PDB file of N, CA and C in Angstrom:
ATOM      1  N   GLU A  12      75.350  17.038  17.192  1.00 68.00           N
ATOM      2  CA  GLU A  12      75.826  16.625  18.689  1.00 68.00           C
ATOM      3  C   GLU A  12      76.603  18.235  19.160  1.00 68.00           C
ATOM      4  N   GLN A  13      75.925  19.207  19.353  1.00 77.00           N
ATOM      5  CA  GLN A  13      76.703  19.944  20.416  1.00 77.00           C
ATOM      6  C   GLN A  13      76.493  20.307  21.872  1.00 77.00           C
ATOM      7  N   ASP A  14      77.829  20.181  22.591  1.00 83.00           N
ATOM      8  CA  ASP A  14      77.189  19.800  24.159  1.00 83.00           C
ATOM      9  C   ASP A  14      76.978  21.893  24.722  1.00 83.00           C
ATOM     10  N   LEU A  15      76.050  21.319  25.073  1.00 91.00           N
ATOM     11  CA  LEU A  15      75.896  23.052  25.555  1.00 91.00           C
ATOM     12  C   LEU A  15      76.556  22.771  27.256  1.00 91.00           C
ATOM     13  N   GLU A  16      75.761  24.173  28.009  1.00 91.00           N
ATOM     14  CA  GLU A  16      76.053  23.804  29.321  1.00 91.00           C
ATOM     15  C   GLU A  16      75.042  24.804  30.554  1.00 91.00           C
ATOM     16  N   TYR A  17      74.181  24.457  30.848  1.00 93.00           N
ATOM     17  CA  TYR A  17      73.076  25.891  32.403  1.00 93.00           C
ATOM     18  C   TYR A  17      74.267  25.601  32.728  1.00 93.00           C
ATOM     19  N   VAL A  18      73.530  27.406  33.752  1.00 91.00           N
ATOM     20  CA  VAL A  18      74.634  27.971  34.042  1.00 91.00           C
ATOM     21  C   VAL A  18      74.846  27.398  35.597  1.00 91.00           C
ATOM     22  N   ASN A  19      74.350  26.792  36.176  1.00 90.00           N
ATOM     23  CA  ASN A  19      74.911  24.978  37.084  1.00 90.00           C
ATOM     24  C   ASN A  19      75.909  24.607  36.760  1.00 90.00           C
ATOM     25  N   GLY A  20      76.055  24.517  35.779  1.00 91.00           N
ATOM     26  CA  GLY A  20      77.769  23.450  35.440  1.00 91.00           C
ATOM     27  C   GLY A  20      76.809  22.494  34.662  1.00 91.00           C
ATOM     28  N   LYS A  21      75.982  22.229  34.873  1.00 93.00           N
ATOM     29  CA  LYS A  21      75.390  20.521  33.942  1.00 93.00           C
ATOM     30  C   LYS A  21      75.618  20.816  33.059  1.00 93.00           C
ATOM     31  N   LYS A  22      76.315  19.825  32.198  1.00 93.00           N
ATOM     32  CA  LYS A  22      76.506  19.803  30.826  1.00 93.00           C
ATOM     33  C   LYS A  22      75.050  18.839  30.153  1.00 93.00           C
ATOM     34  N   PHE A  23      74.614  19.487  28.979  1.00 92.00           N
ATOM     35  CA  PHE A  23      73.646  18.953  27.908  1.00 92.00           C
ATOM     36  C   PHE A  23      73.904  18.770  26.164  1.00 92.00           C
ATOM     37  N   GLN A  24      73.280  17.749  25.708  1.00 91.00           N
ATOM     38  CA  GLN A  24      73.396  18.007  24.002  1.00 91.00           C
ATOM     39  C   GLN A  24      71.815  18.147  23.474  1.00 91.00           C
ATOM     40  N   LEU A  25      71.996  19.213  22.540  1.00 88.00           N
ATOM     41  CA  LEU A  25      70.617  19.308  22.298  1.00 88.00           C
ATOM     42  C   LEU A  25      69.639  17.971  21.818  1.00 88.00           C
ATOM     43  N   SER A  26      70.584  17.369  21.078  1.00 89.00           N
ATOM     44  CA  SER A  26      70.183  15.733  20.803  1.00 89.00           C
ATOM     45  C   SER A  26      69.362  15.341  21.750  1.00 89.00           C
ATOM     46  N   GLU A  27      69.817  15.594  23.061  1.00 89.00           N
ATOM     47  CA  GLU A  27      69.186  14.658  24.211  1.00 89.00           C
ATOM     48  C   GLU A  27      67.964  15.484  24.442  1.00 89.00           C
ATOM     49  N   LEU A  28      66.818  16.313  23.926  1.00 90.00           N
ATOM     50  CA  LEU A  28      66.013  17.213  24.541  1.00 90.00           C
ATOM     51  C   LEU A  28      65.359  17.211  23.998  1.00 90.00           C
ATOM     52  N   THR A  29      63.615  17.235  24.237  1.00 92.00           N
ATOM     53  CA  THR A  29      62.142  17.204  24.276  1.00 92.00           C
ATOM     54  C   THR A  29      61.893  18.596  25.079  1.00 92.00           C
ATOM     55  N   GLY A  30      61.556  19.402  23.475  1.00 91.00           N
ATOM     56  CA  GLY A  30      60.366  20.744  24.286  1.00 91.00           C
ATOM     57  C   GLY A  30      60.930  21.659  23.364  1.00 91.00           C
ATOM     58  N   THR A  31      60.622  23.216  24.402  1.00 93.00           N
ATOM     59  CA  THR A  31      60.593  24.331  23.174  1.00 93.00           C
ATOM     60  C   THR A  31      62.315  24.579  23.700  1.00 93.00           C
ATOM     61  N   ILE A  32      62.403  25.253  23.461  1.00 94.00           N
ATOM     62  CA  ILE A  32      64.609  26.052  23.309  1.00 94.00           C
ATOM     63  C   ILE A  32      64.205  27.470  23.277  1.00 94.00           C
ATOM     64  N   ILE A  33      64.427  28.638  23.514  1.00 96.00           N
ATOM     65  CA  ILE A  33      64.443  29.608  23.196  1.00 96.00           C
ATOM     66  C   ILE A  33      65.791  30.511  22.827  1.00 96.00           C
ATOM     67  N   PHE A  34      66.102  30.706  21.903  1.00 97.00           N
ATOM     68  CA  PHE A  34      67.409  31.899  22.034  1.00 97.00           C
ATOM     69  C   PHE A  34      66.977  32.947  21.671  1.00 97.00           C
ATOM     70  N   VAL A  35      67.976  33.777  23.055  1.00 96.00           N
ATOM     71  CA  VAL A  35      68.155  35.182  23.241  1.00 96.00           C
ATOM     72  C   VAL A  35      69.026  36.271  23.252  1.00 96.00           C
ATOM     73  N   GLU A  36      69.186  37.004  22.879  1.00 94.00           N
ATOM     74  CA  GLU A  36      70.290  37.770  22.848  1.00 94.00           C
ATOM     75  C   GLU A  36      69.987  38.866  24.694  1.00 94.00           C
ATOM     76  N   GLU A  37      70.316  39.389  25.166  1.00 89.00           N
ATOM     77  CA  GLU A  37      70.647  40.163  26.362  1.00 89.00           C
ATOM     78  C   GLU A  37      69.903  41.393  25.761  1.00 89.00           C
ATOM     79  N   GLN A  38      70.687  42.071  25.095  1.00 90.00           N
ATOM     80  CA  GLN A  38      70.366  43.634  25.139  1.00 90.00           C
ATOM     81  C   GLN A  38      69.446  43.520  23.523  1.00 90.00           C
ATOM     82  N   CYS A  39      68.606  42.360  22.980  1.00 93.00           N
ATOM     83  CA  CYS A  39      67.657  43.007  22.364  1.00 93.00           C
ATOM     84  C   CYS A  39      66.372  42.809  22.897  1.00 93.00           C
ATOM     85  N   MET A  40      65.891  43.749  22.032  1.00 95.00           N
ATOM     86  CA  MET A  40      64.149  44.258  23.122  1.00 95.00           C
ATOM     87  C   MET A  40      63.365  43.701  22.863  1.00 95.00           C
ATOM     88  N   THR A  41      63.250  43.105  21.484  1.00 95.00           N
ATOM     89  CA  THR A  41      61.896  42.098  21.035  1.00 95.00           C
ATOM     90  C   THR A  41      61.953  41.164  21.758  1.00 95.00           C
ATOM     91  N   CYS A  42      63.620  40.530  22.051  1.00 95.00           N
ATOM     92  CA  CYS A  42      63.499  39.269  22.938  1.00 95.00           C
ATOM     93  C   CYS A  42      63.157  40.020  24.570  1.00 95.00           C
ATOM     94  N   GLN A  43      63.405  40.459  25.290  1.00 94.00           N
ATOM     95  CA  GLN A  43      63.126  41.298  26.483  1.00 94.00           C
ATOM     96  C   GLN A  43      61.434  41.361  26.736  1.00 94.00           C
ATOM     97  N   MET A  44      60.778  41.597  25.330  1.00 95.00           N
ATOM     98  CA  MET A  44      58.924  41.619  25.200  1.00 95.00           C
ATOM     99  C   MET A  44      59.086  40.261  25.714  1.00 95.00           C
ATOM    100  N   LEU A  45      59.735  39.324  24.720  1.00 95.00           N
ATOM    101  CA  LEU A  45      58.836  37.853  24.560  1.00 95.00           C
ATOM    102  C   LEU A  45      59.214  37.481  25.874  1.00 95.00           C
ATOM    103  N   VAL A  46      60.397  37.131  26.466  1.00 94.00           N
ATOM    104  CA  VAL A  46      60.446  37.079  27.944  1.00 94.00           C
ATOM    105  C   VAL A  46      59.834  37.378  29.235  1.00 94.00           C
ATOM    106  N   LYS A  47      59.279  38.921  28.902  1.00 94.00           N
ATOM    107  CA  LYS A  47      58.180  39.740  29.981  1.00 94.00           C
ATOM    108  C   LYS A  47      57.254  39.255  30.044  1.00 94.00           C
ATOM    109  N   ASP A  48      56.213  38.896  28.451  1.00 94.00           N
ATOM    110  CA  ASP A  48      55.409  38.388  28.333  1.00 94.00           C
ATOM    111  C   ASP A  48      54.693  36.748  28.353  1.00 94.00           C
ATOM    112  N   ILE A  49      56.034  36.298  28.445  1.00 92.00           N
ATOM    113  CA  ILE A  49      55.724  35.476  28.842  1.00 92.00           C
ATOM    114  C   ILE A  49      55.796  34.666  30.585  1.00 92.00           C
ATOM    115  N   ASP A  50      56.584  35.276  30.791  1.00 90.00           N
ATOM    116  CA  ASP A  50      56.847  35.194  32.237  1.00 90.00           C
ATOM    117  C   ASP A  50      55.924  35.856  32.811  1.00 90.00           C
ATOM    118  N   ALA A  51      54.755  36.875  32.241  1.00 90.00           N
ATOM    119  CA  ALA A  51      54.133  37.694  33.342  1.00 90.00           C
ATOM    120  C   ALA A  51      52.786  36.370  32.953  1.00 90.00           C
ATOM    121  N   SER A  52      52.785  35.113  32.264  1.00 89.00           N
ATOM    122  CA  SER A  52      51.453  34.524  31.647  1.00 89.00           C
ATOM    123  C   SER A  52      51.363  33.917  32.811  1.00 89.00           C
ATOM    124  N   GLY A  53      52.511  33.078  32.894  1.00 83.00           N
ATOM    125  CA  GLY A  53      52.641  32.269  34.110  1.00 83.00           C
ATOM    126  C   GLY A  53      52.377  31.379  33.940  1.00 83.00           C
ATOM    127  N   ARG A  54      52.539  30.929  31.960  1.00 82.00           N
ATOM    128  CA  ARG A  54      52.544  29.650  31.699  1.00 82.00           C
ATOM    129  C   ARG A  54      53.803  29.430  30.999  1.00 82.00           C
ATOM    130  N   LYS A  55      54.651  29.755  31.792  1.00 82.00           N
ATOM    131  CA  LYS A  55      56.345  29.192  31.337  1.00 82.00           C
ATOM    132  C   LYS A  55      56.081  27.266  30.999  1.00 82.00           C
ATOM    133  N   ASP A  56      56.386  27.086  30.694  1.00 80.00           N
ATOM    134  CA  ASP A  56      56.374  24.825  30.344  1.00 80.00           C
ATOM    135  C   ASP A  56      57.469  25.166  31.478  1.00 80.00           C
ATOM    136  N   GLU A  57      58.050  24.029  32.315  1.00 81.00           N
ATOM    137  CA  GLU A  57      59.009  23.567  33.101  1.00 81.00           C
ATOM    138  C   GLU A  57      60.115  23.135  31.734  1.00 81.00           C
ATOM    139  N   ASN A  58      59.982  22.754  30.617  1.00 82.00           N
ATOM    140  CA  ASN A  58      60.715  22.105  29.852  1.00 82.00           C
ATOM    141  C   ASN A  58      61.369  22.857  29.018  1.00 82.00           C
ATOM    142  N   MET A  59      60.761  24.098  29.399  1.00 91.00           N
ATOM    143  CA  MET A  59      61.538  25.077  28.223  1.00 91.00           C
ATOM    144  C   MET A  59      62.861  25.336  28.499  1.00 91.00           C
ATOM    145  N   VAL A  60      63.862  24.890  27.703  1.00 94.00           N
ATOM    146  CA  VAL A  60      65.415  25.673  27.913  1.00 94.00           C
ATOM    147  C   VAL A  60      65.295  27.204  27.374  1.00 94.00           C
ATOM    148  N   THR A  61      66.245  27.837  27.806  1.00 95.00           N
ATOM    149  CA  THR A  61      66.210  29.509  27.603  1.00 95.00           C
ATOM    150  C   THR A  61      68.065  29.630  27.226  1.00 95.00           C
ATOM    151  N   ILE A  62      68.153  29.635  25.803  1.00 95.00           N
ATOM    152  CA  ILE A  62      69.833  30.126  25.233  1.00 95.00           C
ATOM    153  C   ILE A  62      69.683  31.551  25.162  1.00 95.00           C
ATOM    154  N   LEU A  63      70.909  31.814  26.365  1.00 96.00           N
ATOM    155  CA  LEU A  63      71.164  33.258  26.039  1.00 96.00           C
ATOM    156  C   LEU A  63      72.854  33.770  24.767  1.00 96.00           C
ATOM    157  N   VAL A  64      72.325  34.312  24.088  1.00 95.00           N
ATOM    158  CA  VAL A  64      73.422  33.907  23.395  1.00 95.00           C
ATOM    159  C   VAL A  64      74.591  34.912  23.782  1.00 95.00           C
ATOM    160  N   GLY A  65      75.751  34.420  23.560  1.00 92.00           N
ATOM    161  CA  GLY A  65      76.681  35.068  23.931  1.00 92.00           C
ATOM    162  C   GLY A  65      77.305  34.752  25.731  1.00 92.00           C
ATOM    163  N   GLU A  66      78.008  35.073  26.181  1.00 92.00           N
ATOM    164  CA  GLU A  66      78.649  34.652  27.056  1.00 92.00           C
ATOM    165  C   GLU A  66      78.110  34.273  28.513  1.00 92.00           C
ATOM    166  N   LYS A  67      78.899  33.629  29.172  1.00 92.00           N
ATOM    167  CA  LYS A  67      78.033  32.964  31.129  1.00 92.00           C
ATOM    168  C   LYS A  67      77.336  34.245  31.623  1.00 92.00           C
ATOM    169  N   GLU A  68      78.121  35.034  31.550  1.00 93.00           N
ATOM    170  CA  GLU A  68      77.595  36.576  32.239  1.00 93.00           C
ATOM    171  C   GLU A  68      76.259  37.183  31.142  1.00 93.00           C
ATOM    172  N   HIS A  69      76.188  36.671  30.543  1.00 92.00           N
ATOM    173  CA  HIS A  69      75.109  36.621  29.913  1.00 92.00           C
ATOM    174  C   HIS A  69      73.333  36.254  30.039  1.00 92.00           C
ATOM    175  N   ALA A  70      73.852  35.182  30.528  1.00 94.00           N
ATOM    176  CA  ALA A  70      73.147  34.135  31.713  1.00 94.00           C
ATOM    177  C   ALA A  70      73.178  33.949  32.729  1.00 94.00           C
ATOM    178  N   ILE A  71      73.872  34.387  33.838  1.00 93.00           N
ATOM    179  CA  ILE A  71      74.416  35.057  35.289  1.00 93.00           C
ATOM    180  C   ILE A  71      72.903  36.427  34.924  1.00 93.00           C
ATOM    181  N   ASN A  72      72.735  37.257  33.710  1.00 93.00           N
ATOM    182  CA  ASN A  72      72.113  38.258  34.431  1.00 93.00           C
ATOM    183  C   ASN A  72      70.507  37.755  34.192  1.00 93.00           C
ATOM    184  N   PHE A  73      70.334  36.932  33.177  1.00 94.00           N
ATOM    185  CA  PHE A  73      68.720  36.945  33.159  1.00 94.00           C
ATOM    186  C   PHE A  73      68.609  36.032  33.724  1.00 94.00           C
ATOM    187  N   ILE A  74      69.169  35.226  34.796  1.00 92.00           N
ATOM    188  CA  ILE A  74      68.852  34.467  35.773  1.00 92.00           C
ATOM    189  C   ILE A  74      68.340  35.784  37.622  1.00 92.00           C
ATOM    190  N   GLN A  75      69.127  36.332  37.419  1.00 93.00           N
ATOM    191  CA  GLN A  75      69.088  37.656  38.309  1.00 93.00           C
ATOM    192  C   GLN A  75      67.563  38.482  38.241  1.00 93.00           C
ATOM    193  N   LYS A  76      67.683  38.606  36.432  1.00 92.00           N
ATOM    194  CA  LYS A  76      66.238  39.211  36.159  1.00 92.00           C
ATOM    195  C   LYS A  76      64.778  38.727  35.794  1.00 92.00           C
ATOM    196  N   TYR A  77      65.225  37.176  36.016  1.00 91.00           N
ATOM    197  CA  TYR A  77      63.720  36.050  35.976  1.00 91.00           C
ATOM    198  C   TYR A  77      64.549  34.750  36.658  1.00 91.00           C
ATOM    199  N   PRO A  78      64.061  35.161  38.547  1.00 89.00           N
ATOM    200  CA  PRO A  78      64.543  33.776  38.611  1.00 89.00           C
ATOM    201  C   PRO A  78      64.519  32.963  38.996  1.00 89.00           C
ATOM    202  N   SER A  79      62.611  32.870  37.901  1.00 86.00           N
ATOM    203  CA  SER A  79      61.795  31.871  38.354  1.00 86.00           C
ATOM    204  C   SER A  79      62.560  30.674  37.371  1.00 86.00           C
ATOM    205  N   TRP A  80      62.754  31.457  35.670  1.00 89.00           N
ATOM    206  CA  TRP A  80      63.260  30.653  34.779  1.00 89.00           C
ATOM    207  C   TRP A  80      64.471  29.861  35.234  1.00 89.00           C
ATOM    208  N   ASN A  81      64.206  28.130  35.329  1.00 87.00           N
ATOM    209  CA  ASN A  81      65.937  27.872  36.010  1.00 87.00           C
ATOM    210  C   ASN A  81      66.357  26.634  34.855  1.00 87.00           C
ATOM    211  N   LYS A  82      66.377  26.907  34.030  1.00 93.00           N
ATOM    212  CA  LYS A  82      66.985  25.718  32.185  1.00 93.00           C
ATOM    213  C   LYS A  82      67.717  27.142  31.420  1.00 93.00           C
ATOM    214  N   ILE A  83      68.396  27.420  32.130  1.00 95.00           N
ATOM    215  CA  ILE A  83      69.184  28.414  31.267  1.00 95.00           C
ATOM    216  C   ILE A  83      70.859  28.023  30.495  1.00 95.00           C
ATOM    217  N   ALA A  84      70.911  28.454  29.908  1.00 95.00           N
ATOM    218  CA  ALA A  84      71.936  28.001  29.814  1.00 95.00           C
ATOM    219  C   ALA A  84      72.797  29.268  28.626  1.00 95.00           C
ATOM    220  N   PHE A  85      74.573  29.005  27.469  1.00 95.00           N
ATOM    221  CA  PHE A  85      74.251  29.644  27.025  1.00 95.00           C
ATOM    222  C   PHE A  85      75.528  29.287  26.050  1.00 95.00           C
ATOM    223  N   TRP A  86      75.613  30.074  25.078  1.00 94.00           N
ATOM    224  CA  TRP A  86      75.989  30.062  23.489  1.00 94.00           C
ATOM    225  C   TRP A  86      76.722  31.515  22.937  1.00 94.00           C
ATOM    226  N   LYS A  87      78.171  31.001  23.171  1.00 92.00           N
ATOM    227  CA  LYS A  87      78.826  32.365  21.619  1.00 92.00           C
ATOM    228  C   LYS A  87      77.863  32.161  20.643  1.00 92.00           C
ATOM    229  N   ASN A  88      77.953  33.492  20.019  1.00 90.00           N
ATOM    230  CA  ASN A  88      77.471  33.475  18.963  1.00 90.00           C
ATOM    231  C   ASN A  88      78.502  33.124  17.652  1.00 90.00           C
ATOM    232  N   GLU A  89      79.282  33.167  17.313  1.00 91.00           N
ATOM    233  CA  GLU A  89      79.961  32.800  16.712  1.00 91.00           C
ATOM    234  C   GLU A  89      79.735  31.109  16.214  1.00 91.00           C
ATOM    235  N   GLU A  90      80.019  30.258  17.276  1.00 90.00           N
ATOM    236  CA  GLU A  90      79.139  28.886  17.046  1.00 90.00           C
ATOM    237  C   GLU A  90      77.795  28.644  16.432  1.00 90.00           C
ATOM    238  N   LEU A  91      77.104  28.994  17.502  1.00 91.00           N
ATOM    239  CA  LEU A  91      75.281  28.907  17.002  1.00 91.00           C
ATOM    240  C   LEU A  91      75.538  29.611  15.792  1.00 91.00           C
ATOM    241  N   GLN A  92      75.783  30.570  15.367  1.00 91.00           N
ATOM    242  CA  GLN A  92      75.755  30.546  13.993  1.00 91.00           C
ATOM    243  C   GLN A  92      76.450  29.788  13.231  1.00 91.00           C
ATOM    244  N   LYS A  93      77.324  29.277  13.342  1.00 92.00           N
ATOM    245  CA  LYS A  93      77.742  28.111  12.796  1.00 92.00           C
ATOM    246  C   LYS A  93      77.636  26.943  12.460  1.00 92.00           C
ATOM    247  N   LYS A  94      77.010  26.773  13.697  1.00 91.00           N
ATOM    248  CA  LYS A  94      76.275  25.310  14.001  1.00 91.00           C
ATOM    249  C   LYS A  94      75.314  25.063  13.808  1.00 91.00           C
ATOM    250  N   LEU A  95      74.026  26.224  13.506  1.00 90.00           N
ATOM    251  CA  LEU A  95      72.664  26.022  13.826  1.00 90.00           C
ATOM    252  C   LEU A  95      72.295  26.980  12.489  1.00 90.00           C
ATOM    253  N   ASN A  96      73.212  28.229  11.963  1.00 92.00           N
ATOM    254  CA  ASN A  96      72.942  28.710  11.631  1.00 92.00           C
ATOM    255  C   ASN A  96      71.096  29.636  11.536  1.00 92.00           C
ATOM    256  N   ILE A  97      71.953  29.986  13.147  1.00 91.00           N
ATOM    257  CA  ILE A  97      70.637  31.013  13.264  1.00 91.00           C
ATOM    258  C   ILE A  97      71.317  32.345  13.511  1.00 91.00           C
ATOM    259  N   SER A  98      70.954  33.291  13.500  1.00 88.00           N
ATOM    260  CA  SER A  98      71.645  35.370  13.544  1.00 88.00           C
ATOM    261  C   SER A  98      70.044  36.409  13.697  1.00 88.00           C
ATOM    262  N   ALA A  99      69.532  35.771  13.542  1.00 92.00           N
ATOM    263  CA  ALA A  99      68.055  36.427  14.113  1.00 92.00           C
ATOM    264  C   ALA A  99      66.799  36.854  15.643  1.00 92.00           C
ATOM    265  N   PHE A 100      66.814  36.976  16.440  1.00 95.00           N
ATOM    266  CA  PHE A 100      66.692  36.854  17.576  1.00 95.00           C
ATOM    267  C   PHE A 100      64.929  37.383  18.133  1.00 95.00           C
ATOM    268  N   PRO A 101      63.988  36.690  18.818  1.00 97.00           N
ATOM    269  CA  PRO A 101      64.507  35.425  19.376  1.00 97.00           C
ATOM    270  C   PRO A 101      64.058  34.370  18.380  1.00 97.00           C
ATOM    271  N   PHE A 102      64.539  33.120  18.876  1.00 97.00           N
ATOM    272  CA  PHE A 102      64.234  32.327  17.965  1.00 97.00           C
ATOM    273  C   PHE A 102      63.814  31.572  18.279  1.00 97.00           C
ATOM    274  N   TYR A 103      63.104  30.158  18.157  1.00 96.00           N
ATOM    275  CA  TYR A 103      62.789  29.430  18.622  1.00 96.00           C
ATOM    276  C   TYR A 103      62.800  27.776  18.290  1.00 96.00           C
ATOM    277  N   MET A 104      63.183  26.667  18.817  1.00 94.00           N
ATOM    278  CA  MET A 104      62.545  25.464  17.747  1.00 94.00           C
ATOM    279  C   MET A 104      62.398  24.889  19.343  1.00 94.00           C
ATOM    280  N   THR A 105      61.525  23.599  18.587  1.00 93.00           N
ATOM    281  CA  THR A 105      60.621  22.856  19.342  1.00 93.00           C
ATOM    282  C   THR A 105      61.183  20.889  18.873  1.00 93.00           C
ATOM    283  N   LEU A 106      61.832  20.299  19.981  1.00 93.00           N
ATOM    284  CA  LEU A 106      62.101  18.968  19.433  1.00 93.00           C
ATOM    285  C   LEU A 106      61.864  18.054  20.226  1.00 93.00           C
ATOM    286  N   ASN A 107      62.142  17.062  19.960  1.00 93.00           N
ATOM    287  CA  ASN A 107      60.463  15.764  20.296  1.00 93.00           C
ATOM    288  C   ASN A 107      62.666  14.667  20.155  1.00 93.00           C
ATOM    289  N   LYS A 108      63.485  14.591  21.135  1.00 90.00           N
ATOM    290  CA  LYS A 108      64.317  13.525  21.546  1.00 90.00           C
ATOM    291  C   LYS A 108      65.630  14.323  20.290  1.00 90.00           C
ATOM    292  N   GLY A 109      65.510  15.455  20.575  1.00 88.00           N
ATOM    293  CA  GLY A 109      66.250  16.227  19.533  1.00 88.00           C
ATOM    294  C   GLY A 109      66.161  16.016  18.376  1.00 88.00           C
ATOM    295  N   VAL A 110      65.188  16.077  17.896  1.00 91.00           N
ATOM    296  CA  VAL A 110      65.047  16.356  16.660  1.00 91.00           C
ATOM    297  C   VAL A 110      63.461  17.115  16.111  1.00 91.00           C
ATOM    298  N   VAL A 111      64.479  18.308  15.141  1.00 92.00           N
ATOM    299  CA  VAL A 111      63.467  19.809  14.847  1.00 92.00           C
ATOM    300  C   VAL A 111      62.038  19.374  14.715  1.00 92.00           C
ATOM    301  N   LYS A 112      61.059  19.175  15.420  1.00 94.00           N
ATOM    302  CA  LYS A 112      59.462  19.256  14.497  1.00 94.00           C
ATOM    303  C   LYS A 112      59.712  20.713  13.535  1.00 94.00           C
ATOM    304  N   GLU A 113      59.622  21.684  14.223  1.00 94.00           N
ATOM    305  CA  GLU A 113      59.116  23.239  14.352  1.00 94.00           C
ATOM    306  C   GLU A 113      59.911  24.028  15.290  1.00 94.00           C
ATOM    307  N   LYS A 114      60.595  25.339  13.780  1.00 95.00           N
ATOM    308  CA  LYS A 114      61.232  26.842  13.814  1.00 95.00           C
ATOM    309  C   LYS A 114      61.209  27.302  13.802  1.00 95.00           C
ATOM    310  N   GLY A 115      61.899  28.349  14.029  1.00 95.00           N
ATOM    311  CA  GLY A 115      61.180  29.721  13.278  1.00 95.00           C
ATOM    312  C   GLY A 115      61.541  31.160  14.232  1.00 95.00           C
ATOM    313  N   PHE A 116      61.422  32.479  13.756  1.00 95.00           N
ATOM    314  CA  PHE A 116      60.956  33.334  14.314  1.00 95.00           C
ATOM    315  C   PHE A 116      60.231  33.278  16.058  1.00 95.00           C
ATOM    316  N   ALA A 117      60.325  33.542  17.340  1.00 95.00           N
ATOM    317  CA  ALA A 117      59.439  32.856  18.303  1.00 95.00           C
ATOM    318  C   ALA A 117      59.255  34.363  18.545  1.00 95.00           C
ATOM    319  N   SER A 118      57.870  33.807  19.230  1.00 93.00           N
ATOM    320  CA  SER A 118      55.895  34.482  19.356  1.00 93.00           C
ATOM    321  C   SER A 118      55.888  34.165  20.301  1.00 93.00           C
ATOM    322  N   VAL A 119      54.987  34.762  21.692  1.00 92.00           N
ATOM    323  CA  VAL A 119      54.552  34.105  22.969  1.00 92.00           C
ATOM    324  C   VAL A 119      53.612  33.215  22.098  1.00 92.00           C
ATOM    325  N   LYS A 120      52.902  33.513  20.552  1.00 90.00           N
ATOM    326  CA  LYS A 120      51.628  32.879  20.705  1.00 90.00           C
ATOM    327  C   LYS A 120      52.478  31.508  19.858  1.00 90.00           C
ATOM    328  N   LYS A 121      53.461  31.202  19.348  1.00 90.00           N
ATOM    329  CA  LYS A 121      54.166  29.880  18.941  1.00 90.00           C
ATOM    330  C   LYS A 121      54.686  29.345  20.251  1.00 90.00           C
ATOM    331  N   ILE A 122      55.448  29.984  21.542  1.00 90.00           N
ATOM    332  CA  ILE A 122      56.031  29.368  22.535  1.00 90.00           C
ATOM    333  C   ILE A 122      54.590  28.400  23.847  1.00 90.00           C
ATOM    334  N   LEU A 123      54.134  29.654  23.666  1.00 86.00           N
ATOM    335  CA  LEU A 123      52.633  29.515  24.713  1.00 86.00           C
ATOM    336  C   LEU A 123      51.458  28.749  24.329  1.00 86.00           C
ATOM    337  N   LYS A 124      51.702  27.729  22.930  1.00 77.00           N
ATOM    338  CA  LYS A 124      50.622  27.042  22.493  1.00 77.00           C
ATOM    339  C   LYS A 124      49.803  25.940  22.818  1.00 77.00           C
ATOM    340  N   ASP A 125      48.457  26.075  22.838  1.00 56.00           N
ATOM    341  CA  ASP A 125      47.629  25.466  23.637  1.00 56.00           C
ATOM    342  C   ASP A 125      47.449  23.871  23.937  1.00 56.00           C
TER     343      ASP A 125
END
């Protein structure tokens, strides 16, 4: 049970989610390429949640770059490593009502499955 917060202030828990979650770092070049490719594809899923690793200002910067992405949250790196043991980015998880169905290093192919 992990309480998270979208940039707009709405709280949520991972255990409530169904869909894809992408964890990205603002300064990670591979993360930036992934986000740009997903954005350019025009196939971004509306249920996709993007979690910026770090403080709220990282998530705000992301929204300024990618205004069409609407489910943006943030999570401090230390907490993310401690709670989910994620330390390499970009990372993704596919959840069904909070249950992990798939996870690993994120790629456009994995995120935008047909």
